[in-house]
Amino acid sequence: MSVTNTRPGGRSSRIRAAVHRAVRELLATEPAEALTLPVVAGRAGVHPTTLYRRWGSLADLLADVATSRFSGDIVVPDTGSLREDLVRWTTDVAADLTDPDVLALMRAAVGSGTQGGCACAADRHAQLAAMLDRERERGGDPPEVGRAVDALLGPLYYRAVFTEHPAEPGWARELVDALLR
Amino acid sequence: MSVTNTRPGGRSSRIRAAVHRAVRELLATEPAEALTLPVVAGRAGVHPTTLYRRWGSLADLLADVATSRFSGDIVVPDTGSLREDLVRWTTDVAADLTDPDVLALMRAAVGSGTQGGCACAADRHAQLAAMLDRERERGGDPPEVGRAVDALLGPLYYRAVFTEHPAEPGWARELVDALLR
């Protein structure tokens, strides 16, 4: 994927905004299999060649949309307590994952077969690491980030994508308790 | 999805086998977005109408293929020790999830947006429940199946689908230790 010009207000960024909006609207209204670069181009009012040149493939376009959607959307709490930070953050992530539009984008990004992980996860890892690092700086002995990913992000994303059991109230705290006990 | 005739050797089961094989072959060779019912029909040498009548949608066809693939493929161990059973089973599931064909099918089944969970998970829940029930019958006090799903299946499937970190040796035992400690 090459995004050569993202100057706000420039033609390139207007196209990017229109294309991202078209993807989100199509995901909300059409079956996933209907999503192709030509269909997105038609919806966005952009020539298909532009999409192929700029994003290369549907997988790369979906990764770009996912990166936008999942970056900076959730604030990392700083309560002074690792447990409380993790409970608040896990609750926010769980709530985000009940949004049908978010689920549709995640499913599509996964299904398009992007290698190298889903853009919907990278920012979450960094946020977890930030909270654990802060606890370490306070002199605490937090779990490794890999363990926290397994214990929190694993079940959150697994339930959202693979099961029909949405997050229940109190579940976020259970997950954090299981990690920190 | 209605599968009216699955008599072994019958015309209907021959068609099903050809269509399933076509899906697996296409997933192994083509980008996910190329997978449509007409493309599958062409590959299987079956009229597209047959596929629409029998499976209704690509999502339902992928769910059917996933159900076949993920049913009965992993044997539930019975060593007499819950911990050892879970370590062996988790190791087997983790190994299965390193198979590129399995990952492609899972990603496609997720991406096709089937509501009601992915067929790649239902059988795994039942297997976990069987091991935990056996421990309870022995007089043990195993965790609830929901907790075991969160602690084992969550991280296994999350890593496989959302990250590029494959399972490392010893990881299965770490997950089980975190659940049973």
CSV table of C-alpha atoms in Angstrom, one decimal:
chain,number,residue,atom,x,y,z
A,1,MET,CA,0.0,0.0,0.0
A,2,SER,CA,1.4,3.4,-0.9
A,3,VAL,CA,-0.2,6.5,0.4
A,4,THR,CA,1.8,9.2,-1.2
A,5,ASN,CA,-0.2,12.3,-0.3
A,6,THR,CA,-2.4,12.6,2.8
A,7,ARG,CA,-2.2,16.4,3.1
A,8,PRO,CA,-5.5,17.3,4.8
A,9,GLY,CA,-7.8,19.0,2.2
A,10,GLY,CA,-5.8,17.7,-0.7
A,11,ARG,CA,-7.3,15.8,-3.5
A,12,SER,CA,-5.6,12.6,-2.3
A,13,SER,CA,-7.0,12.9,1.2
A,14,ARG,CA,-10.5,13.6,-0.1
A,15,ILE,CA,-10.3,10.5,-2.2
A,16,ARG,CA,-9.1,8.5,0.8
A,17,ALA,CA,-12.0,9.8,2.9
A,18,ALA,CA,-14.5,9.0,0.3
A,19,VAL,CA,-13.1,5.5,-0.2
A,20,HIS,CA,-13.0,4.8,3.5
A,21,ARG,CA,-16.6,6.0,3.9
A,22,ALA,CA,-17.7,3.8,1.0
A,23,VAL,CA,-16.1,0.7,2.6
A,24,ARG,CA,-17.8,1.4,5.9
A,25,GLU,CA,-21.1,1.9,4.3
A,26,LEU,CA,-20.9,-1.2,2.1
A,27,LEU,CA,-19.8,-3.3,5.1
A,28,ALA,CA,-22.9,-2.0,7.0
A,29,THR,CA,-25.3,-2.9,4.2
A,30,GLU,CA,-24.0,-5.6,1.9
A,31,PRO,CA,-22.8,-9.2,2.5
A,32,ALA,CA,-19.1,-9.3,2.9
A,33,GLU,CA,-18.6,-11.2,-0.4
A,34,ALA,CA,-20.1,-8.2,-2.3
A,35,LEU,CA,-17.1,-6.1,-1.3
A,36,THR,CA,-14.6,-5.7,-4.2
A,37,LEU,CA,-12.4,-2.8,-5.3
A,38,PRO,CA,-14.7,-2.0,-8.3
A,39,VAL,CA,-17.8,-2.0,-6.1
A,40,VAL,CA,-16.0,0.3,-3.6
A,41,ALA,CA,-14.9,2.6,-6.5
A,42,GLY,CA,-18.4,2.9,-7.8
A,43,ARG,CA,-19.8,3.8,-4.4
A,44,ALA,CA,-17.0,6.3,-3.8
A,45,GLY,CA,-17.3,7.9,-7.2
A,46,VAL,CA,-13.7,7.1,-8.0
A,47,HIS,CA,-12.2,5.3,-11.0
A,48,PRO,CA,-11.3,1.7,-10.1
A,49,THR,CA,-7.8,2.3,-11.5
A,50,THR,CA,-7.2,4.8,-8.7
A,51,LEU,CA,-8.0,2.2,-6.1
A,52,TYR,CA,-5.8,-0.4,-7.6
A,53,ARG,CA,-2.9,2.1,-7.9
A,54,ARG,CA,-3.2,3.4,-4.4
A,55,TRP,CA,-4.1,0.3,-2.4
A,56,GLY,CA,-3.2,-2.6,-4.6
A,57,SER,CA,-5.7,-5.0,-3.3
A,58,LEU,CA,-8.9,-5.2,-1.2
A,59,ALA,CA,-6.9,-6.7,1.6
A,60,ASP,CA,-4.6,-3.6,1.7
A,61,LEU,CA,-7.5,-1.2,1.5
A,62,LEU,CA,-9.3,-3.0,4.4
A,63,ALA,CA,-6.1,-2.9,6.4
A,64,ASP,CA,-5.9,0.9,5.8
A,65,VAL,CA,-9.5,1.4,6.9
A,66,ALA,CA,-8.9,-0.9,10.0
A,67,THR,CA,-5.8,1.0,11.0
A,68,SER,CA,-7.7,4.3,10.8
A,69,ARG,CA,-10.6,2.9,12.8
A,70,PHE,CA,-8.6,1.2,15.5
A,71,SER,CA,-6.0,3.9,16.1
A,72,GLY,CA,-6.4,6.4,18.9
A,73,ASP,CA,-10.1,5.4,19.4
A,74,ILE,CA,-9.6,4.2,23.0
A,75,VAL,CA,-7.8,6.3,25.6
A,76,VAL,CA,-5.3,4.5,27.9
A,77,PRO,CA,-6.5,5.2,31.5
A,78,ASP,CA,-4.1,6.3,34.1
A,79,THR,CA,-5.7,5.8,37.5
A,80,GLY,CA,-2.5,5.0,39.4
A,81,SER,CA,-3.6,1.3,39.8
A,82,LEU,CA,-2.7,-1.2,37.2
A,83,ARG,CA,-5.7,-3.3,38.1
A,84,GLU,CA,-8.1,-0.4,37.7
A,85,ASP,CA,-6.4,0.7,34.5
A,86,LEU,CA,-6.7,-2.7,33.0
A,87,VAL,CA,-10.4,-3.1,34.1
A,88,ARG,CA,-11.3,0.3,32.5
A,89,TRP,CA,-9.4,-0.4,29.3
A,90,THR,CA,-10.7,-4.0,29.0
A,91,THR,CA,-14.3,-2.7,29.5
A,92,ASP,CA,-13.8,-0.1,26.8
A,93,VAL,CA,-12.4,-2.6,24.3
A,94,ALA,CA,-15.2,-5.1,25.1
A,95,ALA,CA,-17.8,-2.3,24.6
A,96,ASP,CA,-16.2,-1.3,21.2
A,97,LEU,CA,-16.4,-4.9,20.1
A,98,THR,CA,-20.2,-4.9,20.5
A,99,ASP,CA,-20.5,-2.3,17.7
A,100,PRO,CA,-21.8,-4.2,14.6
A,101,ASP,CA,-19.9,-1.8,12.3
A,102,VAL,CA,-16.6,-2.6,14.2
A,103,LEU,CA,-17.3,-6.3,14.0
A,104,ALA,CA,-18.1,-6.1,10.3
A,105,LEU,CA,-14.8,-4.3,9.6
A,106,MET,CA,-12.8,-6.7,11.7
A,107,ARG,CA,-14.4,-9.8,10.1
A,108,ALA,CA,-13.7,-8.3,6.6
A,109,ALA,CA,-10.1,-7.4,7.5
A,110,VAL,CA,-9.5,-10.9,8.8
A,111,GLY,CA,-11.3,-12.5,5.9
A,112,SER,CA,-9.4,-10.6,3.2
A,113,GLY,CA,-6.5,-12.7,4.4
A,114,THR,CA,-4.0,-9.9,5.1
A,115,GLN,CA,-0.8,-11.6,6.2
A,116,GLY,CA,1.0,-10.1,9.1
A,117,GLY,CA,-1.8,-9.7,11.6
A,118,CYS,CA,-4.9,-7.5,11.6
A,119,ALA,CA,-4.5,-3.8,12.0
A,120,CYS,CA,-7.3,-4.0,14.6
A,121,ALA,CA,-4.8,-5.5,17.0
A,122,ALA,CA,-1.5,-3.6,16.8
A,123,ASP,CA,-2.6,-0.5,18.6
A,124,ARG,CA,-4.2,-2.6,21.4
A,125,HIS,CA,-0.8,-4.3,22.0
A,126,ALA,CA,0.9,-0.9,22.3
A,127,GLN,CA,-1.7,0.3,24.8
A,128,LEU,CA,-1.4,-2.8,27.0
A,129,ALA,CA,2.4,-2.4,26.9
A,130,ALA,CA,2.1,1.3,28.0
A,131,MET,CA,0.0,0.3,31.1
A,132,LEU,CA,2.4,-2.5,32.1
A,133,ASP,CA,5.5,-0.3,31.6
A,134,ARG,CA,4.0,2.4,33.8
A,135,GLU,CA,3.4,-0.2,36.6
A,136,ARG,CA,7.0,-1.4,36.2
A,137,GLU,CA,8.2,2.2,36.5
A,138,ARG,CA,6.2,2.6,39.7
A,139,GLY,CA,8.2,-0.4,41.0
A,140,GLY,CA,5.5,-3.0,40.5
A,141,ASP,CA,6.0,-6.4,39.0
A,142,PRO,CA,3.4,-6.6,36.2
A,143,PRO,CA,2.9,-9.6,33.9
A,144,GLU,CA,4.7,-9.7,30.5
A,145,VAL,CA,2.8,-8.1,27.7
A,146,GLY,CA,2.5,-11.4,25.9
A,147,ARG,CA,0.7,-12.9,28.9
A,148,ALA,CA,-1.6,-9.9,29.1
A,149,VAL,CA,-2.4,-10.2,25.4
A,150,ASP,CA,-3.3,-13.9,25.9
A,151,ALA,CA,-5.4,-13.2,29.0
A,152,LEU,CA,-7.2,-10.1,27.8
A,153,LEU,CA,-7.1,-9.5,24.1
A,154,GLY,CA,-7.4,-13.3,23.3
A,155,PRO,CA,-10.8,-13.8,24.9
A,156,LEU,CA,-12.1,-10.4,24.0
A,157,TYR,CA,-11.4,-10.8,20.2
A,158,TYR,CA,-12.2,-14.5,20.3
A,159,ARG,CA,-15.7,-14.0,21.7
A,160,ALA,CA,-16.4,-11.1,19.4
A,161,VAL,CA,-15.4,-12.9,16.2
A,162,PHE,CA,-15.8,-16.7,16.8
A,163,THR,CA,-18.8,-17.0,19.1
A,164,GLU,CA,-22.2,-15.4,19.6
A,165,HIS,CA,-21.7,-14.7,23.3
A,166,PRO,CA,-21.2,-11.0,23.7
A,167,ALA,CA,-19.3,-9.6,26.7
A,168,GLU,CA,-21.4,-9.7,29.9
A,169,PRO,CA,-21.2,-7.0,32.6
A,170,GLY,CA,-18.4,-7.9,35.0
A,171,TRP,CA,-16.5,-10.0,32.4
A,172,ALA,CA,-13.8,-7.5,31.9
A,173,ARG,CA,-13.0,-7.5,35.7
A,174,GLU,CA,-13.0,-11.4,35.7
A,175,LEU,CA,-10.4,-11.4,32.9
A,176,VAL,CA,-8.2,-8.9,34.7
A,177,ASP,CA,-8.6,-10.8,38.0
A,178,ALA,CA,-7.5,-14.0,36.3
A,179,LEU,CA,-4.4,-12.2,34.9
A,180,LEU,CA,-3.3,-10.5,38.1
A,181,ARG,CA,-4.3,-13.0,40.8
B,1,MET,CA,-28.6,-24.1,4.6
B,2,SER,CA,-30.5,-27.2,3.7
B,3,VAL,CA,-28.7,-30.4,3.0
B,4,THR,CA,-31.5,-32.8,2.0
B,5,ASN,CA,-29.6,-35.8,0.8
B,6,THR,CA,-26.2,-36.8,2.2
B,7,ARG,CA,-26.4,-40.5,1.5
B,8,PRO,CA,-22.8,-41.7,0.9
B,9,GLY,CA,-22.2,-42.4,-2.7
B,10,GLY,CA,-25.4,-40.6,-3.8
B,11,ARG,CA,-25.3,-37.9,-6.4
B,12,SER,CA,-25.9,-35.3,-3.7
B,13,SER,CA,-22.9,-36.4,-1.6
B,14,ARG,CA,-20.7,-36.5,-4.7
B,15,ILE,CA,-21.6,-32.9,-5.4
B,16,ARG,CA,-21.0,-31.9,-1.8
B,17,ALA,CA,-17.5,-33.5,-1.9
B,18,ALA,CA,-16.6,-31.8,-5.2
B,19,VAL,CA,-17.8,-28.4,-3.9
B,20,HIS,CA,-16.0,-28.8,-0.6
B,21,ARG,CA,-12.8,-29.8,-2.5
B,22,ALA,CA,-13.2,-26.8,-4.8
B,23,VAL,CA,-13.5,-24.4,-1.9
B,24,ARG,CA,-10.4,-25.8,-0.2
B,25,GLU,CA,-8.4,-25.6,-3.4
B,26,LEU,CA,-9.5,-22.1,-4.2
B,27,LEU,CA,-8.7,-20.9,-0.7
B,28,ALA,CA,-5.2,-22.4,-1.0
B,29,THR,CA,-4.5,-20.7,-4.3
B,30,GLU,CA,-6.6,-17.6,-4.8
B,31,PRO,CA,-7.0,-14.3,-2.8
B,32,ALA,CA,-10.0,-14.6,-0.5
B,33,GLU,CA,-11.9,-12.0,-2.4
B,34,ALA,CA,-11.9,-14.2,-5.5
B,35,LEU,CA,-14.1,-16.7,-3.7
B,36,THR,CA,-17.7,-16.5,-4.9
B,37,LEU,CA,-20.4,-19.1,-5.5
B,38,PRO,CA,-20.1,-18.9,-9.3
B,39,VAL,CA,-16.3,-19.4,-9.1
B,40,VAL,CA,-16.7,-22.4,-6.7
B,41,ALA,CA,-19.3,-23.8,-9.1
B,42,GLY,CA,-17.0,-23.5,-12.1
B,43,ARG,CA,-14.2,-25.2,-10.2
B,44,ALA,CA,-16.4,-28.0,-9.0
B,45,GLY,CA,-18.0,-28.5,-12.4
B,46,VAL,CA,-21.5,-27.9,-10.9
B,47,HIS,CA,-24.1,-25.4,-12.1
B,48,PRO,CA,-24.2,-22.3,-10.0
B,49,THR,CA,-27.9,-22.7,-9.4
B,50,THR,CA,-27.2,-25.9,-7.6
B,51,LEU,CA,-25.0,-24.1,-5.1
B,52,TYR,CA,-27.4,-21.3,-4.5
B,53,ARG,CA,-30.2,-23.8,-4.0
B,54,ARG,CA,-28.3,-26.0,-1.7
B,55,TRP,CA,-26.2,-23.5,0.4
B,56,GLY,CA,-27.9,-20.2,-0.2
B,57,SER,CA,-24.9,-18.1,0.2
B,58,LEU,CA,-21.1,-18.2,0.3
B,59,ALA,CA,-21.2,-17.7,4.1
B,60,ASP,CA,-23.4,-20.8,4.5
B,61,LEU,CA,-21.2,-22.9,2.2
B,62,LEU,CA,-18.0,-21.8,4.1
B,63,ALA,CA,-19.8,-22.7,7.4
B,64,ASP,CA,-20.5,-26.2,6.0
B,65,VAL,CA,-16.9,-26.7,4.9
B,66,ALA,CA,-15.6,-25.4,8.3
B,67,THR,CA,-18.0,-27.7,10.2
B,68,SER,CA,-16.6,-30.7,8.2
B,69,ARG,CA,-13.0,-29.7,8.7
B,70,PHE,CA,-13.2,-28.9,12.4
B,71,SER,CA,-15.4,-31.8,13.5
B,72,GLY,CA,-13.8,-34.9,14.8
B,73,ASP,CA,-10.3,-33.9,13.7
B,74,ILE,CA,-8.8,-33.7,17.2
B,75,VAL,CA,-9.1,-36.5,19.6
B,76,VAL,CA,-9.9,-35.6,23.2
B,77,PRO,CA,-7.1,-37.2,25.4
B,78,ASP,CA,-7.9,-39.2,28.5
B,79,THR,CA,-4.8,-39.5,30.6
B,80,GLY,CA,-6.4,-39.5,34.0
B,81,SER,CA,-5.1,-36.0,34.7
B,82,LEU,CA,-7.0,-32.9,33.7
B,83,ARG,CA,-3.8,-30.9,33.4
B,84,GLU,CA,-2.2,-33.4,31.1
B,85,ASP,CA,-5.4,-33.8,29.1
B,86,LEU,CA,-5.6,-30.0,28.6
B,87,VAL,CA,-1.9,-29.7,27.7
B,88,ARG,CA,-2.1,-32.4,25.1
B,89,TRP,CA,-5.3,-31.0,23.6
B,90,THR,CA,-4.1,-27.4,23.6
B,91,THR,CA,-0.9,-28.5,21.9
B,92,ASP,CA,-2.9,-30.3,19.2
B,93,VAL,CA,-5.2,-27.3,18.6
B,94,ALA,CA,-2.2,-25.0,18.4
B,95,ALA,CA,-0.5,-27.3,15.9
B,96,ASP,CA,-3.6,-27.5,13.8
B,97,LEU,CA,-3.7,-23.7,13.7
B,98,THR,CA,-0.3,-23.5,12.1
B,99,ASP,CA,-1.7,-25.2,9.0
B,100,PRO,CA,-2.0,-22.5,6.3
B,101,ASP,CA,-5.0,-24.3,4.8
B,102,VAL,CA,-6.8,-24.3,8.2
B,103,LEU,CA,-6.0,-20.6,8.7
B,104,ALA,CA,-7.3,-19.7,5.2
B,105,LEU,CA,-10.5,-21.6,5.8
B,106,MET,CA,-11.0,-19.9,9.3
B,107,ARG,CA,-10.3,-16.5,7.9
B,108,ALA,CA,-12.7,-17.0,5.0
B,109,ALA,CA,-15.4,-18.3,7.3
B,110,VAL,CA,-14.9,-15.4,9.7
B,111,GLY,CA,-14.8,-12.9,6.8
B,112,SER,CA,-17.9,-14.2,5.1
B,113,GLY,CA,-19.7,-12.7,8.1
B,114,THR,CA,-21.7,-15.8,9.2
B,115,GLN,CA,-23.7,-14.7,12.3
B,116,GLY,CA,-23.9,-17.1,15.2
B,117,GLY,CA,-20.2,-17.9,15.6
B,118,CYS,CA,-17.8,-19.8,13.5
B,119,ALA,CA,-18.2,-23.5,13.0
B,120,CYS,CA,-14.4,-23.7,13.7
B,121,ALA,CA,-15.2,-23.1,17.4
B,122,ALA,CA,-18.3,-25.1,18.4
B,123,ASP,CA,-16.7,-28.5,18.4
B,124,ARG,CA,-13.7,-27.2,20.5
B,125,HIS,CA,-16.1,-26.0,23.2
B,126,ALA,CA,-17.7,-29.4,23.4
B,127,GLN,CA,-14.3,-31.0,23.7
B,128,LEU,CA,-13.2,-28.7,26.5
B,129,ALA,CA,-16.5,-29.4,28.3
B,130,ALA,CA,-15.9,-33.1,28.0
B,131,MET,CA,-12.5,-32.9,29.7
B,132,LEU,CA,-13.8,-30.7,32.5
B,133,ASP,CA,-16.9,-32.9,33.1
B,134,ARG,CA,-14.7,-35.9,33.4
B,135,GLU,CA,-12.6,-34.1,36.1
B,136,ARG,CA,-15.8,-33.2,37.9
B,137,GLU,CA,-16.9,-36.9,37.8
B,138,ARG,CA,-13.6,-37.9,39.3
B,139,GLY,CA,-14.4,-35.6,42.3
B,140,GLY,CA,-12.1,-32.7,41.1
B,141,ASP,CA,-13.0,-29.0,41.0
B,142,PRO,CA,-12.3,-27.9,37.5
B,143,PRO,CA,-12.8,-24.4,36.2
B,144,GLU,CA,-16.1,-23.5,34.4
B,145,VAL,CA,-16.0,-24.1,30.6
B,146,GLY,CA,-16.4,-20.4,29.9
B,147,ARG,CA,-13.2,-19.7,31.9
B,148,ALA,CA,-11.4,-22.5,30.0
B,149,VAL,CA,-12.6,-21.1,26.7
B,150,ASP,CA,-11.3,-17.6,27.6
B,151,ALA,CA,-8.0,-18.9,28.9
B,152,LEU,CA,-7.2,-21.5,26.1
B,153,LEU,CA,-9.3,-21.0,23.0
B,154,GLY,CA,-9.2,-17.2,23.2
B,155,PRO,CA,-5.4,-16.9,23.0
B,156,LEU,CA,-5.0,-19.8,20.5
B,157,TYR,CA,-7.5,-18.4,18.0
B,158,TYR,CA,-6.5,-14.8,18.6
B,159,ARG,CA,-2.8,-15.4,17.9
B,160,ALA,CA,-3.6,-17.5,14.8
B,161,VAL,CA,-6.0,-15.0,13.2
B,162,PHE,CA,-5.0,-11.5,14.5
B,163,THR,CA,-1.3,-11.7,14.9
B,164,GLU,CA,1.8,-13.0,13.1
B,165,HIS,CA,3.1,-14.7,16.2
B,166,PRO,CA,2.6,-18.4,15.8
B,167,ALA,CA,2.5,-20.7,18.8
B,168,GLU,CA,5.9,-21.3,20.4
B,169,PRO,CA,6.9,-24.7,22.0
B,170,GLY,CA,5.8,-24.7,25.6
B,171,TRP,CA,3.1,-22.1,25.1
B,172,ALA,CA,0.3,-24.6,25.4
B,173,ARG,CA,1.5,-25.6,28.9
B,174,GLU,CA,1.9,-22.0,29.9
B,175,LEU,CA,-1.8,-21.4,29.0
B,176,VAL,CA,-2.9,-24.4,30.9
B,177,ASP,CA,-0.8,-23.5,33.9
B,178,ALA,CA,-2.3,-20.0,33.9
B,179,LEU,CA,-5.8,-21.6,33.9
B,180,LEU,CA,-5.2,-24.2,36.6
B,181,ARG,CA,-2.8,-22.5,39.0
